[in-house]
CSV table of N, CA and C in Angstrom, one decimal:
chain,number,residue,atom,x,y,z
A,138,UNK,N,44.0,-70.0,25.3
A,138,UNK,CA,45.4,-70.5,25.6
A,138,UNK,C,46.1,-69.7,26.6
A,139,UNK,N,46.8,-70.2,27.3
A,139,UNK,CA,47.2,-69.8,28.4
A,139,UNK,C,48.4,-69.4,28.3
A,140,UNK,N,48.8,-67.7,28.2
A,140,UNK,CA,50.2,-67.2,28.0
A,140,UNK,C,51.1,-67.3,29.2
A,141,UNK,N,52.1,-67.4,28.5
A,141,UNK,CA,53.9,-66.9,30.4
A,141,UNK,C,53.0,-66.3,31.3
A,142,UNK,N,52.5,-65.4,30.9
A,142,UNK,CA,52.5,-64.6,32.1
A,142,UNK,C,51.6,-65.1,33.0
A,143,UNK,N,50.4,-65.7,32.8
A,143,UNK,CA,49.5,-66.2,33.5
A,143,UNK,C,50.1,-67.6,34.4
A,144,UNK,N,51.2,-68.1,33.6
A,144,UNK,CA,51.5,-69.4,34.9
A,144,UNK,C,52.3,-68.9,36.0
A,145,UNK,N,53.0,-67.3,35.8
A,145,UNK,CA,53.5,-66.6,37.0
A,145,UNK,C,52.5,-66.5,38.2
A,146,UNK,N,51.4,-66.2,37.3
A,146,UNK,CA,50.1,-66.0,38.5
A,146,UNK,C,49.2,-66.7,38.9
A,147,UNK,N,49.6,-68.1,38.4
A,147,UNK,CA,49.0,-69.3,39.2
A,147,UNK,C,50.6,-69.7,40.0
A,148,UNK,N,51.0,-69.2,39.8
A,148,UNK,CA,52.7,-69.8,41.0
A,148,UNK,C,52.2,-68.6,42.0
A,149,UNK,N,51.9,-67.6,41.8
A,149,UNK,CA,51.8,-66.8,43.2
A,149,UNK,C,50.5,-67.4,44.1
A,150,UNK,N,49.4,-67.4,43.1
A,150,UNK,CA,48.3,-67.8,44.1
A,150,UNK,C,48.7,-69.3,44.6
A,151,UNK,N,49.1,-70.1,44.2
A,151,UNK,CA,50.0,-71.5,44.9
A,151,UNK,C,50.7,-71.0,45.7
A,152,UNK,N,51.5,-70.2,45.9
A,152,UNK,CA,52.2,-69.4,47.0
A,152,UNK,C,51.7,-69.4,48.5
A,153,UNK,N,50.3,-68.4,47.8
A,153,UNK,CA,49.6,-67.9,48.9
A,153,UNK,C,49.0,-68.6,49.4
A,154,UNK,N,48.3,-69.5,48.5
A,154,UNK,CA,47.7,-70.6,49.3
A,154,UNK,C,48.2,-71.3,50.3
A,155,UNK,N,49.6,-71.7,49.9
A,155,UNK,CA,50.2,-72.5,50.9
A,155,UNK,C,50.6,-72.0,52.0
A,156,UNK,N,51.2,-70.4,52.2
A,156,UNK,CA,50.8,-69.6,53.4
A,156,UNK,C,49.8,-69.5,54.2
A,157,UNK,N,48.6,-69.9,53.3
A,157,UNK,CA,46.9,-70.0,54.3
A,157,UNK,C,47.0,-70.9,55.0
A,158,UNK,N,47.5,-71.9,54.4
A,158,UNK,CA,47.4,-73.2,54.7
A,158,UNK,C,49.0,-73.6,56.2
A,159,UNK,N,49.8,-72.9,56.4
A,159,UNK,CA,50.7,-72.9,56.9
A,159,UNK,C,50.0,-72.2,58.4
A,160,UNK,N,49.5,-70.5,58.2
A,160,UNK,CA,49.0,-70.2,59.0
A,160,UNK,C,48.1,-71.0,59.6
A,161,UNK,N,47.1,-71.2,59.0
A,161,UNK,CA,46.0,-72.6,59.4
A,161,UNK,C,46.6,-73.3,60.6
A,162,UNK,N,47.2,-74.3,60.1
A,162,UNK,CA,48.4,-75.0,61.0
A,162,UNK,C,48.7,-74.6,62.0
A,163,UNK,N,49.6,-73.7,62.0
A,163,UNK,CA,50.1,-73.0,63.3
A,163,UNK,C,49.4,-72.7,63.9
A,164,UNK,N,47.8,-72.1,63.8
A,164,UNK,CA,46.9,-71.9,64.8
A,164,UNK,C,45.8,-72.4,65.0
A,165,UNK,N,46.0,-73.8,64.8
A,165,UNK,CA,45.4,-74.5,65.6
A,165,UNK,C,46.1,-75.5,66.3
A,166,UNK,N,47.6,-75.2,66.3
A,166,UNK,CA,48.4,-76.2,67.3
A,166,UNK,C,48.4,-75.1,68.4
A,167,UNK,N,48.4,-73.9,68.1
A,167,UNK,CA,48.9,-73.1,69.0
A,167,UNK,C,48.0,-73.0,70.2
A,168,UNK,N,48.5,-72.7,72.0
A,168,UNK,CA,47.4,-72.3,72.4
A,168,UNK,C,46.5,-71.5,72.7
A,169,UNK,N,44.8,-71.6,72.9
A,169,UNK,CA,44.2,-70.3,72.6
A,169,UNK,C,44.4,-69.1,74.2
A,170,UNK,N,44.2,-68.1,73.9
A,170,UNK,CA,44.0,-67.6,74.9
A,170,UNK,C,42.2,-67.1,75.3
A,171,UNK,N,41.7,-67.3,74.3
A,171,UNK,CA,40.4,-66.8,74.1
A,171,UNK,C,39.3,-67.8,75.0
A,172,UNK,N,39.7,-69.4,74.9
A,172,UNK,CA,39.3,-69.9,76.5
A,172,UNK,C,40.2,-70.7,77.2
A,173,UNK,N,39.7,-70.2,78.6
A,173,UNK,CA,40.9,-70.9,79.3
A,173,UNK,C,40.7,-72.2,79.2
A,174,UNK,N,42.1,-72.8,79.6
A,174,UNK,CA,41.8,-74.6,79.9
A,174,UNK,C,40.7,-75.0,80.8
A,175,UNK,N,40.2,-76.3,80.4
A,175,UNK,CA,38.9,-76.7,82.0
A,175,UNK,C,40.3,-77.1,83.1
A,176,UNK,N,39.1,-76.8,84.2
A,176,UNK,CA,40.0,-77.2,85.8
A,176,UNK,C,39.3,-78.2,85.8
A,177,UNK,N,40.2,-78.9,86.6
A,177,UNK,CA,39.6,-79.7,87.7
A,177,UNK,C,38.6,-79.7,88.6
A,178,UNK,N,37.5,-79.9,88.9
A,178,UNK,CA,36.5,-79.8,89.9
A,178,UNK,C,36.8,-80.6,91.0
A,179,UNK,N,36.7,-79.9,92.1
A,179,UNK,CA,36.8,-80.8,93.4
A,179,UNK,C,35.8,-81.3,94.3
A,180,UNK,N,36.0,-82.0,95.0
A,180,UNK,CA,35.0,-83.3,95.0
A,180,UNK,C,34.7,-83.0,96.4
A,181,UNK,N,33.5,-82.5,97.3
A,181,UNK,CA,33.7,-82.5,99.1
A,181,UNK,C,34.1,-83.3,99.6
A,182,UNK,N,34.6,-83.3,100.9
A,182,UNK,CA,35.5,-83.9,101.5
A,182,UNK,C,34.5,-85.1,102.0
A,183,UNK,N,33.1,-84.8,101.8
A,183,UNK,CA,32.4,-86.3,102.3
A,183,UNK,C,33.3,-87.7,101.1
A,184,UNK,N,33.6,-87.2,99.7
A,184,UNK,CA,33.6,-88.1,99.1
A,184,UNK,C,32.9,-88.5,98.3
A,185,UNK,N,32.0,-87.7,98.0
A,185,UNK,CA,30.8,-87.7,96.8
A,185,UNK,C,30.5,-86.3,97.0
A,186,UNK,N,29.8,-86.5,95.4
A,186,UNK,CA,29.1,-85.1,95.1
A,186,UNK,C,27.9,-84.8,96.1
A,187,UNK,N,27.3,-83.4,96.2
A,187,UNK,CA,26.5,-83.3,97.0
A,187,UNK,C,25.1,-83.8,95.4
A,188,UNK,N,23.8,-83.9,96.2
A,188,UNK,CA,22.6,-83.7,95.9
A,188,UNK,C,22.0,-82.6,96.1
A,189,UNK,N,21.0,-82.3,94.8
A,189,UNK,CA,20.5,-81.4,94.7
A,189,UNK,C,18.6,-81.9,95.2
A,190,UNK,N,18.2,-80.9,96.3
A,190,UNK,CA,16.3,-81.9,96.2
A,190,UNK,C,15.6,-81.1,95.5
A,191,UNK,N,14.8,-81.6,94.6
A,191,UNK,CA,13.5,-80.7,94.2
A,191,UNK,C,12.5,-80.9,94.8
């Protein structure tokens, strides 16, 4: 049976949890710095990509 004191310390780990879970969130909206955004590639000025011959 489950005494007071123990539903104190399922309200804290609910706590925390929801802290993980907030962190979580925020960083994965946030942006990374770890890789940069893709660019753009640019295209030669013929207008098509070049060929490669084997």
């Amino acid at each position: 049976m489950l005494r007071h004191l123990d539903w104190s310390y399922l309200d804290d780990w609910a706590s925390h949890g929801q802290a993980v879970l907030d962190i979580n969130t925020a960083a994965r909206h946030a942006p990374s710095t770890l890789a940069p955004p893709p660019t753009a590639t640019t295209v030669p000025a013929s207008g098509r990509a070049s060929t490669v011959r084997r």
